[in-house]
PDB file of C-alpha atoms and ligand atoms in Angstrom:
ATOM      1  CA  MET J  10     130.685 153.086  90.243  1.00 58.00           C
ATOM      2  CA  LYS J  11     130.938 151.652  93.795  1.00 62.00           C
ATOM      3  CA  LYS J  12     133.633 154.216  94.657  1.00 65.00           C
ATOM      4  CA  ILE J  13     131.534 157.117  93.304  1.00 63.00           C
ATOM      5  CA  LEU J  14     128.448 155.995  95.217  1.00 64.00           C
ATOM      6  CA  LYS J  15     130.515 155.679  98.419  1.00 67.00           C
ATOM      7  CA  LYS J  16     131.635 159.295  98.055  1.00 66.00           C
ATOM      8  CA  CYS J  17     128.182 160.693  97.174  1.00 67.00           C
ATOM      9  CA  LEU J  18     125.937 158.828  99.635  1.00 73.00           C
ATOM     10  CA  PRO J  19     125.607 159.993 103.264  1.00 71.00           C
ATOM     11  CA  PRO J  20     127.336 157.711 105.847  1.00 69.00           C
ATOM     12  CA  LEU J  21     123.943 156.755 107.305  1.00 62.00           C
ATOM     13  CA  VAL J  22     122.961 155.121 103.997  1.00 66.00           C
ATOM     14  CA  THR J  23     126.300 153.339 103.454  1.00 66.00           C
ATOM     15  CA  ASP J  24     126.273 152.064 107.063  1.00 68.00           C
ATOM     16  CA  ALA J  25     122.713 150.769 106.648  1.00 64.00           C
ATOM     17  CA  TYR J  26     123.733 149.064 103.393  1.00 63.00           C
ATOM     18  CA  ARG J  27     126.714 147.357 105.099  1.00 64.00           C
ATOM     19  CA  PHE J  28     124.518 146.267 108.047  1.00 59.00           C
ATOM     20  CA  ILE J  29     121.851 144.704 105.796  1.00 57.00           C
ATOM     21  CA  LYS J  30     124.495 143.005 103.606  1.00 59.00           C
ATOM     22  CA  LYS J  31     126.133 141.469 106.692  1.00 58.00           C
ATOM     23  CA  LYS J  32     122.780 140.283 108.083  1.00 55.00           C
ATOM     24  CA  LEU J  33     121.803 138.668 104.781  1.00 55.00           C
ATOM     25  CA  LYS J  34     125.164 136.901 104.643  1.00 57.00           C
ATOM     26  CA  THR J  35     125.060 135.515 108.194  1.00 66.00           C
ATOM     27  CA  ALA J  36     121.360 134.695 108.838  1.00 81.00           C
ATOM     28  CA  PRO J  37     120.681 131.071 107.869  1.00 92.00           C
ATOM     29  CA  ALA J  38     117.751 130.472 105.538  1.00 97.00           C
ATOM     30  CA  GLU J  39     114.355 129.784 107.150  1.00 97.00           C
ATOM     31  CA  TRP J  40     114.023 126.528 105.189  1.00 98.00           C
ATOM     32  CA  GLU J  41     117.033 124.374 104.398  1.00 97.00           C
ATOM     33  CA  TYR J  42     117.692 120.924 102.960  1.00 98.00           C
ATOM     34  CA  VAL J  43     119.098 118.488 105.568  1.00 97.00           C
ATOM     35  CA  SER J  44     119.608 115.006 104.132  1.00 97.00           C
ATOM     36  CA  ASN J  45     117.998 112.014 102.432  1.00 97.00           C
ATOM     37  CA  VAL J  46     117.428 110.449 105.890  1.00 97.00           C
ATOM     38  CA  TRP J  47     115.928 111.608 109.203  1.00 96.00           C
ATOM     39  CA  PRO J  48     118.807 113.107 111.229  1.00 94.00           C
ATOM     40  CA  ALA J  49     119.870 111.596 114.558  1.00 90.00           C
ATOM     41  CA  ALA J  50     118.225 113.048 117.682  1.00 83.00           C
ATOM     42  CA  GLY J  51     120.056 116.054 119.121  1.00 77.00           C
ATOM     43  CA  ILE J  52     121.418 117.100 115.693  1.00 78.00           C
ATOM     44  CA  HIS J  53     121.579 120.683 116.971  1.00 84.00           C
ATOM     45  CA  ALA J  54     120.534 122.313 120.279  1.00 86.00           C
ATOM     46  CA  SER J  55     118.343 124.830 118.435  1.00 92.00           C
ATOM     47  CA  VAL J  56     116.230 122.007 116.913  1.00 92.00           C
ATOM     48  CA  LYS J  57     113.761 121.933 119.807  1.00 94.00           C
ATOM     49  CA  GLY J  58     110.794 120.557 117.876  1.00 95.00           C
ATOM     50  CA  TRP J  59     107.185 121.646 118.390  1.00 97.00           C
ATOM     51  CA  ASN J  60     106.637 121.254 122.118  1.00 97.00           C
ATOM     52  CA  VAL J  61     107.733 124.754 123.150  1.00 97.00           C
ATOM     53  CA  GLN J  62     105.901 127.519 125.003  1.00 97.00           C
ATOM     54  CA  GLU J  63     106.365 130.088 122.208  1.00 97.00           C
ATOM     55  CA  VAL J  64     104.421 127.962 119.687  1.00 97.00           C
ATOM     56  CA  LEU J  65     101.479 127.891 122.114  1.00 98.00           C
ATOM     57  CA  ASP J  66     101.796 131.644 122.731  1.00 97.00           C
ATOM     58  CA  THR J  67     101.721 132.326 118.976  1.00 97.00           C
ATOM     59  CA  TYR J  68      98.689 130.059 118.434  1.00 97.00           C
ATOM     60  CA  LYS J  69      96.856 131.823 121.297  1.00 97.00           C
ATOM     61  CA  ARG J  70      97.675 135.412 120.305  1.00 96.00           C
ATOM     62  CA  LYS J  71      94.900 135.971 117.742  1.00 96.00           C
ATOM     63  CA  PHE J  72      92.590 133.068 118.574  1.00 98.00           C
ATOM     64  CA  ASP J  73      89.783 135.332 119.840  1.00 98.00           C
ATOM     65  CA  LEU J  74      89.746 137.262 116.565  1.00 98.00           C
ATOM     66  CA  PHE J  75      89.836 133.951 114.650  1.00 98.00           C
ATOM     67  CA  GLU J  76      86.738 132.749 116.531  1.00 98.00           C
ATOM     68  CA  GLU J  77      85.031 136.125 116.025  1.00 98.00           C
ATOM     69  CA  ARG J  78      85.558 135.943 112.270  1.00 98.00           C
ATOM     70  CA  LEU J  79      84.187 132.396 112.194  1.00 98.00           C
ATOM     71  CA  LYS J  80      80.856 133.817 113.400  1.00 98.00           C
ATOM     72  CA  GLU J  81      80.571 135.959 110.238  1.00 97.00           C
ATOM     73  CA  VAL J  82      79.275 134.778 106.874  1.00 97.00           C
ATOM     74  CA  SER J  83      82.169 136.426 105.008  1.00 96.00           C
ATOM     75  CA  PRO J  84      84.939 134.427 103.178  1.00 98.00           C
ATOM     76  CA  LEU J  85      87.023 132.036 105.270  1.00 98.00           C
ATOM     77  CA  GLY J  86      90.375 133.342 104.034  1.00 98.00           C
ATOM     78  CA  PHE J  87      92.196 133.313 107.365  1.00 98.00           C
ATOM     79  CA  SER J  88      93.754 131.072 110.033  1.00 98.00           C
ATOM     80  CA  PRO J  89      94.418 131.584 113.769  1.00 97.00           C
ATOM     81  CA  GLU J  90      97.843 133.060 112.983  1.00 96.00           C
ATOM     82  CA  PHE J  91      96.982 135.027 109.847  1.00 97.00           C
ATOM     83  CA  VAL J  92      93.786 136.793 110.721  1.00 97.00           C
ATOM     84  CA  SER J  93      92.766 140.418 110.722  1.00 97.00           C
ATOM     85  CA  LYS J  94      89.449 142.234 110.464  1.00 95.00           C
ATOM     86  CA  GLY J  95      88.088 142.042 106.917  1.00 90.00           C
ATOM     87  CA  SER J  96      91.088 140.820 104.903  1.00 96.00           C
ATOM     88  CA  ASN J  97      91.501 137.421 103.250  1.00 98.00           C
ATOM     89  CA  ASN J  98      94.257 135.210 101.919  1.00 98.00           C
ATOM     90  CA  LEU J  99      93.649 133.018  98.876  1.00 98.00           C
ATOM     91  CA  VAL J 100      95.790 130.047 100.036  1.00 98.00           C
ATOM     92  CA  LEU J 101      94.053 129.969 103.437  1.00 98.00           C
ATOM     93  CA  HIS J 102      90.648 130.279 101.768  1.00 98.00           C
ATOM     94  CA  ASN J 103      91.554 127.401  99.474  1.00 98.00           C
ATOM     95  CA  THR J 104      92.819 125.285 102.412  1.00 98.00           C
ATOM     96  CA  ASN J 105      89.629 125.929 104.395  1.00 98.00           C
ATOM     97  CA  MET J 106      87.243 125.296 101.498  1.00 98.00           C
ATOM     98  CA  CYS J 107      88.998 122.019 100.574  1.00 98.00           C
ATOM     99  CA  PHE J 108      88.530 120.986 104.207  1.00 98.00           C
ATOM    100  CA  ALA J 109      84.868 122.057 104.036  1.00 98.00           C
ATOM    101  CA  TYR J 110      84.329 119.701 101.094  1.00 98.00           C
ATOM    102  CA  VAL J 111      85.995 116.807 102.963  1.00 98.00           C
ATOM    103  CA  LEU J 112      83.967 117.462 106.108  1.00 98.00           C
ATOM    104  CA  ALA J 113      80.660 117.655 104.223  1.00 98.00           C
ATOM    105  CA  LEU J 114      81.413 114.458 102.315  1.00 98.00           C
ATOM    106  CA  SER J 115      82.319 112.637 105.531  1.00 98.00           C
ATOM    107  CA  ALA J 116      79.149 113.812 107.291  1.00 98.00           C
ATOM    108  CA  ARG J 117      76.823 113.118 104.355  1.00 97.00           C
ATOM    109  CA  GLY J 118      73.617 111.394 105.471  1.00 97.00           C
ATOM    110  CA  ASN J 119      74.467 111.577 109.189  1.00 97.00           C
ATOM    111  CA  SER J 120      73.709 113.950 112.036  1.00 98.00           C
ATOM    112  CA  SER J 121      77.030 113.380 113.834  1.00 98.00           C
ATOM    113  CA  LEU J 122      80.672 112.942 112.917  1.00 98.00           C
ATOM    114  CA  LYS J 123      83.575 111.574 114.941  1.00 98.00           C
ATOM    115  CA  VAL J 124      86.928 113.003 113.888  1.00 98.00           C
ATOM    116  CA  LEU J 125      90.602 112.719 114.846  1.00 98.00           C
ATOM    117  CA  ASP J 126      92.743 115.765 114.042  1.00 99.00           C
ATOM    118  CA  TRP J 127      96.429 114.758 114.124  1.00 98.00           C
ATOM    119  CA  GLY J 128      98.573 117.823 114.976  1.00 98.00           C
ATOM    120  CA  GLY J 129      95.529 120.046 115.314  1.00 98.00           C
ATOM    121  CA  GLY J 130      97.149 122.774 117.398  1.00 98.00           C
ATOM    122  CA  ILE J 131      94.768 124.099 120.049  1.00 98.00           C
ATOM    123  CA  GLY J 132      91.653 122.977 118.160  1.00 98.00           C
ATOM    124  CA  GLN J 133      91.347 125.465 115.305  1.00 98.00           C
ATOM    125  CA  TYR J 134      89.800 122.897 112.964  1.00 98.00           C
ATOM    126  CA  TYR J 135      87.192 122.118 115.630  1.00 98.00           C
ATOM    127  CA  ALA J 136      86.107 125.757 115.665  1.00 98.00           C
ATOM    128  CA  LEU J 137      86.182 125.837 111.855  1.00 98.00           C
ATOM    129  CA  SER J 138      84.185 122.574 111.581  1.00 98.00           C
ATOM    130  CA  ARG J 139      81.442 123.893 113.878  1.00 98.00           C
ATOM    131  CA  ALA J 140      81.207 127.074 111.793  1.00 98.00           C
ATOM    132  CA  LEU J 141      81.072 125.095 108.535  1.00 98.00           C
ATOM    133  CA  LEU J 142      78.521 122.473 109.608  1.00 98.00           C
ATOM    134  CA  PRO J 143      76.563 123.881 112.584  1.00 97.00           C
ATOM    135  CA  GLN J 144      73.801 121.300 112.096  1.00 97.00           C
ATOM    136  CA  ILE J 145      76.197 118.355 112.596  1.00 98.00           C
ATOM    137  CA  ASP J 146      77.191 117.151 116.043  1.00 98.00           C
ATOM    138  CA  ILE J 147      80.985 116.934 115.825  1.00 98.00           C
ATOM    139  CA  GLU J 148      82.832 114.710 118.274  1.00 98.00           C
ATOM    140  CA  TYR J 149      86.314 116.165 118.095  1.00 98.00           C
ATOM    141  CA  HIS J 150      89.521 114.338 119.088  1.00 98.00           C
ATOM    142  CA  CYS J 151      92.964 115.846 118.669  1.00 98.00           C
ATOM    143  CA  LYS J 152      96.477 114.437 119.097  1.00 98.00           C
ATOM    144  CA  GLU J 153      99.103 117.075 119.828  1.00 98.00           C
ATOM    145  CA  VAL J 154     102.368 117.713 121.655  1.00 98.00           C
ATOM    146  CA  PRO J 155     101.842 118.124 125.452  1.00 98.00           C
ATOM    147  CA  PHE J 156     101.941 121.966 125.637  1.00 96.00           C
ATOM    148  CA  LEU J 157      99.244 122.355 122.975  1.00 98.00           C
ATOM    149  CA  ALA J 158      97.093 119.398 124.082  1.00 98.00           C
ATOM    150  CA  GLU J 159      96.975 120.755 127.624  1.00 98.00           C
ATOM    151  CA  TYR J 160      95.800 124.188 126.471  1.00 98.00           C
ATOM    152  CA  GLY J 161      93.321 122.726 123.946  1.00 98.00           C
ATOM    153  CA  ARG J 162      91.710 120.755 126.782  1.00 98.00           C
ATOM    154  CA  GLN J 163      91.120 123.989 128.743  1.00 98.00           C
ATOM    155  CA  LEU J 164      89.795 125.846 125.703  1.00 98.00           C
ATOM    156  CA  PHE J 165      87.333 123.207 124.449  1.00 98.00           C
ATOM    157  CA  LYS J 166      85.890 121.375 127.437  1.00 97.00           C
ATOM    158  CA  ASN J 167      83.787 118.967 125.355  1.00 97.00           C
ATOM    159  CA  ALA J 168      86.651 117.954 123.026  1.00 98.00           C
ATOM    160  CA  HIS J 169      89.219 115.199 123.616  1.00 98.00           C
ATOM    161  CA  PHE J 170      92.918 116.073 123.496  1.00 98.00           C
ATOM    162  CA  PHE J 171      95.638 113.402 123.564  1.00 98.00           C
ATOM    163  CA  ALA J 172      99.358 113.807 124.054  1.00 98.00           C
ATOM    164  CA  ASP J 173     100.002 110.141 123.245  1.00 98.00           C
ATOM    165  CA  GLU J 174      98.796 107.471 120.855  1.00 98.00           C
ATOM    166  CA  THR J 175      95.903 106.196 122.970  1.00 98.00           C
ATOM    167  CA  CYS J 176      93.829 108.167 120.434  1.00 98.00           C
ATOM    168  CA  PHE J 177      94.188 105.069 118.220  1.00 98.00           C
ATOM    169  CA  GLU J 178      92.154 102.989 120.671  1.00 98.00           C
ATOM    170  CA  ASN J 179      89.053 104.643 119.149  1.00 97.00           C
ATOM    171  CA  SER J 180      87.639 104.477 115.645  1.00 98.00           C
ATOM    172  CA  TYR J 181      86.721 107.613 113.654  1.00 98.00           C
ATOM    173  CA  ASP J 182      84.594 108.563 110.638  1.00 98.00           C
ATOM    174  CA  LEU J 183      87.315 110.947 109.506  1.00 98.00           C
ATOM    175  CA  ILE J 184      90.991 111.172 110.440  1.00 98.00           C
ATOM    176  CA  PHE J 185      92.836 114.192 109.153  1.00 98.00           C
ATOM    177  CA  ALA J 186      96.313 115.684 109.433  1.00 99.00           C
ATOM    178  CA  SER J 187      96.883 119.214 108.177  1.00 98.00           C
ATOM    179  CA  GLY J 188     100.526 120.192 107.836  1.00 98.00           C
ATOM    180  CA  SER J 189     101.538 117.655 110.479  1.00 98.00           C
ATOM    181  CA  LEU J 190     102.062 114.058 109.245  1.00 98.00           C
ATOM    182  CA  HIS J 191     105.454 114.868 107.713  1.00 98.00           C
ATOM    183  CA  TYR J 192     106.868 115.792 111.155  1.00 98.00           C
ATOM    184  CA  SER J 193     106.949 112.099 112.075  1.00 98.00           C
ATOM    185  CA  GLU J 194     110.137 110.242 111.247  1.00 97.00           C
ATOM    186  CA  ASP J 195     108.204 107.055 110.424  1.00 98.00           C
ATOM    187  CA  TRP J 196     105.273 108.611 108.532  1.00 98.00           C
ATOM    188  CA  PRO J 197     104.411 105.373 106.614  1.00 98.00           C
ATOM    189  CA  SER J 198     103.685 103.573 109.930  1.00 98.00           C
ATOM    190  CA  LEU J 199     101.596 106.537 111.059  1.00 98.00           C
ATOM    191  CA  LEU J 200      99.578 106.347 107.859  1.00 98.00           C
ATOM    192  CA  VAL J 201      98.896 102.648 108.552  1.00 98.00           C
ATOM    193  CA  LYS J 202      97.623 103.626 112.034  1.00 98.00           C
ATOM    194  CA  PHE J 203      95.310 106.227 110.446  1.00 98.00           C
ATOM    195  CA  ALA J 204      93.994 103.634 108.002  1.00 98.00           C
ATOM    196  CA  LYS J 205      93.304 101.133 110.806  1.00 98.00           C
ATOM    197  CA  ALA J 206      91.546 103.654 113.064  1.00 98.00           C
ATOM    198  CA  SER J 207      89.365 105.158 110.342  1.00 98.00           C
ATOM    199  CA  SER J 208      86.024 103.655 109.380  1.00 98.00           C
ATOM    200  CA  LYS J 209      85.502 105.915 106.316  1.00 98.00           C
ATOM    201  CA  TYR J 210      87.905 108.676 105.312  1.00 98.00           C
ATOM    202  CA  VAL J 211      91.514 109.807 105.812  1.00 98.00           C
ATOM    203  CA  TYR J 212      92.486 113.305 104.694  1.00 99.00           C
ATOM    204  CA  ILE J 213      96.134 114.390 104.642  1.00 99.00           C
ATOM    205  CA  THR J 214      96.620 117.987 103.624  1.00 98.00           C
ATOM    206  CA  ARG J 215      99.269 120.709 103.528  1.00 98.00           C
ATOM    207  CA  LEU J 216     101.618 117.839 102.709  1.00 98.00           C
ATOM    208  CA  PRO J 217     104.893 118.898 101.032  1.00 98.00           C
ATOM    209  CA  VAL J 218     105.242 116.604  98.009  1.00 98.00           C
ATOM    210  CA  LEU J 219     108.102 116.314  95.538  1.00 98.00           C
ATOM    211  CA  PRO J 220     107.135 115.726  91.895  1.00 98.00           C
ATOM    212  CA  THR J 221     110.148 113.538  90.970  1.00 98.00           C
ATOM    213  CA  HIS J 222     112.989 113.602  93.504  1.00 98.00           C
ATOM    214  CA  PRO J 223     113.261 110.906  96.229  1.00 98.00           C
ATOM    215  CA  SER J 224     112.051 112.024  99.683  1.00 98.00           C
ATOM    216  CA  PHE J 225     114.390 114.091 101.843  1.00 98.00           C
ATOM    217  CA  THR J 226     114.362 115.951 105.167  1.00 98.00           C
ATOM    218  CA  VAL J 227     114.432 119.715 105.711  1.00 97.00           C
ATOM    219  CA  VAL J 228     114.779 121.997 108.706  1.00 97.00           C
ATOM    220  CA  GLN J 229     112.503 124.989 109.257  1.00 97.00           C
ATOM    221  CA  ARG J 230     113.896 127.766 111.436  1.00 97.00           C
ATOM    222  CA  ALA J 231     110.579 129.274 112.429  1.00 96.00           C
ATOM    223  CA  TYR J 232     111.801 132.375 114.284  1.00 97.00           C
ATOM    224  CA  ALA J 233     110.034 134.841 111.980  1.00 95.00           C
ATOM    225  CA  HIS J 234     106.712 133.284 113.090  1.00 95.00           C
ATOM    226  CA  GLY J 235     107.515 133.864 116.769  1.00 95.00           C
ATOM    227  CA  TYR J 236     107.946 130.126 117.451  1.00 96.00           C
ATOM    228  CA  ASN J 237     111.532 130.374 118.761  1.00 95.00           C
ATOM    229  CA  THR J 238     112.277 126.852 117.572  1.00 97.00           C
ATOM    230  CA  GLU J 239     113.487 124.761 114.662  1.00 97.00           C
ATOM    231  CA  TYR J 240     112.088 121.428 113.559  1.00 97.00           C
ATOM    232  CA  ILE J 241     112.755 118.665 111.067  1.00 97.00           C
ATOM    233  CA  GLY J 242     110.211 117.455 108.528  1.00 97.00           C
ATOM    234  CA  TRP J 243     109.993 115.234 105.461  1.00 98.00           C
ATOM    235  CA  PHE J 244     109.398 116.415 101.916  1.00 98.00           C
ATOM    236  CA  ILE J 245     107.829 113.313 100.398  1.00 98.00           C
ATOM    237  CA  ASN J 246     108.135 111.966  96.865  1.00 98.00           C
ATOM    238  CA  ARG J 247     104.631 111.872  95.355  1.00 98.00           C
ATOM    239  CA  ALA J 248     104.884 108.351  93.877  1.00 98.00           C
ATOM    240  CA  GLU J 249     106.289 106.975  97.144  1.00 98.00           C
ATOM    241  CA  TRP J 250     103.470 108.699  99.022  1.00 98.00           C
ATOM    242  CA  LEU J 251     100.707 107.225  96.862  1.00 98.00           C
ATOM    243  CA  LYS J 252     102.288 103.764  96.971  1.00 98.00           C
ATOM    244  CA  SER J 253     102.460 103.888 100.795  1.00 98.00           C
ATOM    245  CA  ALA J 254      98.820 104.961 101.000  1.00 98.00           C
ATOM    246  CA  GLU J 255      97.753 102.103  98.754  1.00 98.00           C
ATOM    247  CA  ALA J 256      99.826  99.647 100.822  1.00 98.00           C
ATOM    248  CA  ALA J 257      98.051 100.960 103.940  1.00 98.00           C
ATOM    249  CA  GLY J 258      94.703 100.036 102.356  1.00 98.00           C
ATOM    250  CA  LEU J 259      93.664 103.561 101.358  1.00 98.00           C
ATOM    251  CA  LYS J 260      91.995 104.391  98.059  1.00 98.00           C
ATOM    252  CA  LEU J 261      92.551 107.863  96.627  1.00 98.00           C
ATOM    253  CA  VAL J 262      89.295 109.820  96.197  1.00 98.00           C
ATOM    254  CA  ARG J 263      90.663 113.283  95.328  1.00 98.00           C
ATOM    255  CA  GLU J 264      93.952 115.155  95.193  1.00 98.00           C
ATOM    256  CA  PHE J 265      93.926 118.879  96.100  1.00 98.00           C
ATOM    257  CA  TYR J 266      96.244 121.691  95.136  1.00 98.00           C
ATOM    258  CA  ILE J 267      96.874 123.890  98.190  1.00 98.00           C
ATOM    259  CA  GLY J 268      99.127 126.633  96.813  1.00 97.00           C
ATOM    260  CA  GLU J 269     101.569 126.933  99.736  1.00 94.00           C
ATOM    261  CA  ASN J 270     105.086 126.506  98.332  1.00 93.00           C
ATOM    262  CA  PRO J 271     108.031 127.297 100.648  1.00 97.00           C
ATOM    263  CA  VAL J 272     111.405 127.823  98.985  1.00 97.00           C
ATOM    264  CA  VAL J 273     114.042 125.542 100.512  1.00 98.00           C
ATOM    265  CA  HIS J 274     117.698 126.502 100.425  1.00 98.00           C
ATOM    266  CA  ARG J 275     120.000 123.838  98.859  1.00 97.00           C
ATOM    267  CA  ALA J 276     117.047 121.532  98.071  1.00 98.00           C
ATOM    268  CA  PRO J 277     117.576 119.367  94.970  1.00 98.00           C
ATOM    269  CA  GLU J 278     113.872 119.893  94.123  1.00 98.00           C
ATOM    270  CA  GLN J 279     111.214 122.274  95.499  1.00 98.00           C
ATOM    271  CA  CYS J 280     107.939 120.909  96.889  1.00 98.00           C
ATOM    272  CA  GLU J 281     104.274 121.718  96.353  1.00 98.00           C
ATOM    273  CA  TYR J 282     101.781 121.491  99.196  1.00 98.00           C
ATOM    274  CA  ARG J 283      98.990 119.087  98.288  1.00 98.00           C
ATOM    275  CA  GLY J 284      95.975 117.500  99.943  1.00 98.00           C
ATOM    276  CA  TYR J 285      94.834 113.858  99.608  1.00 98.00           C
ATOM    277  CA  LEU J 286      91.450 112.477 100.493  1.00 98.00           C
ATOM    278  CA  PHE J 287      91.414 108.679 100.814  1.00 98.00           C
ATOM    279  CA  ARG J 288      88.618 106.235 101.452  1.00 98.00           C
ATOM    280  CA  LYS J 289      89.200 103.175 103.578  1.00 94.00           C
ATOM    281  CA  GLY J 290      89.510 100.012 101.489  1.00 80.00           C
TER     282      GLY J 290
HETATM  283  C1  SAM D 454     102.369 123.371 110.786  1.00 89.48           C
HETATM  284  S1  SAM D 454     101.495 123.056 112.264  1.00 89.48           S
HETATM  285  C2  SAM D 454      99.865 122.717 111.612  1.00 89.48           C
HETATM  286  C3  SAM D 454      98.777 123.037 112.596  1.00 89.48           C
HETATM  287  C4  SAM D 454      97.359 122.795 112.059  1.00 89.48           C
HETATM  288  N1  SAM D 454      97.085 121.392 111.836  1.00 89.48           N
HETATM  289  C5  SAM D 454      97.116 123.601 110.807  1.00 89.48           C
HETATM  290  O1  SAM D 454      97.095 123.041 109.706  1.00 89.48           O
HETATM  291  O2  SAM D 454      96.963 124.806 110.929  1.00 89.48           O
HETATM  292  C6  SAM D 454     102.053 121.429 112.685  1.00 89.48           C
HETATM  293  C7  SAM D 454     101.443 120.890 113.958  1.00 89.48           C
HETATM  294  O3  SAM D 454     101.799 119.518 114.102  1.00 89.48           O
HETATM  295  C8  SAM D 454     102.032 119.268 115.454  1.00 89.48           C
HETATM  296  N2  SAM D 454     102.868 118.049 115.609  1.00 89.48           N
HETATM  297  C9  SAM D 454     104.172 117.863 115.286  1.00 89.48           C
HETATM  298  N3  SAM D 454     104.557 116.617 115.590  1.00 89.48           N
HETATM  299  C10 SAM D 454     103.476 115.977 116.122  1.00 89.48           C
HETATM  300  C11 SAM D 454     103.232 114.677 116.642  1.00 89.48           C
HETATM  301  N4  SAM D 454     104.194 113.738 116.691  1.00 89.48           N
HETATM  302  N5  SAM D 454     102.005 114.388 117.112  1.00 89.48           N
HETATM  303  C12 SAM D 454     101.016 115.312 117.065  1.00 89.48           C
HETATM  304  N6  SAM D 454     101.176 116.551 116.600  1.00 89.48           N
HETATM  305  C13 SAM D 454     102.392 116.893 116.129  1.00 89.48           C
HETATM  306  C14 SAM D 454     102.725 120.525 115.955  1.00 89.48           C
HETATM  307  O4  SAM D 454     102.712 120.653 117.346  1.00 89.48           O
HETATM  308  C15 SAM D 454     101.938 121.592 115.213  1.00 89.48           C
HETATM  309  O5  SAM D 454     100.861 122.078 115.974  1.00 89.48           O
END
């Protein structure tokens, strides 16, 4: 059959077939299992982490359109990177509406809210929060890598951006981390810091959790997103996660299903992205 097809098809088609086959064979998977521990620093030169210019450039590219859409009363099914005029994405809508619930609960009975957004990019959740609760005075603090913190500071003059952990010298009504806590090697210690610096709620979302398998690390090669970098992150066993939260003094209020499920090459178990709202004490 292969021989017959080779004879019948024009060379352009067979060449294209060979090219695609070769590419698929050589390109490493976007997501890949690494190990059951955090790898040593400098594991590979291409693992540059998050503090790179191209991540900032990608975050900035559609930010104006993102802010424009936040002014509408239409569904919030978009993010700074996945936004276009009029279309919506169910996972992003779900992520944003879960956040809306958390924000409203945290602000209940008050006219102001002090928040810390760990890994908040250039302040997208600040813009979203103001659109969701325009009647609440939101004091926004964000901890990020230096490139993003520096730009966030320019973009939102009345917000507070940190590139180090002095953010923990303050206390907050709500501390949240969306898709970011698992990029810290020692995430249990970070969770303890969140618990100490929060006076009411801690919300960890877009967290990759494993139903049964012990925690392991993965690499994401994020070239398709324009980031020009690779980074390491944890996929965390759900029972271990809940036990660590309890040990940090956090009481689970609600678990959320996010619906973002990356497929990881060579992983012994696939993850599900979940959200967890905890109350202090
Ligand atoms: C997947 S993005 C999520 C961005 C945003 N929170 C969201 O949900 O759309 C992960 C973010 O975590 C940030 N990040 C990674 N390690 C961090 C660290 N040690 N401290 C603060 N932010 C970090 C990255 O720079 C990046 O902006």
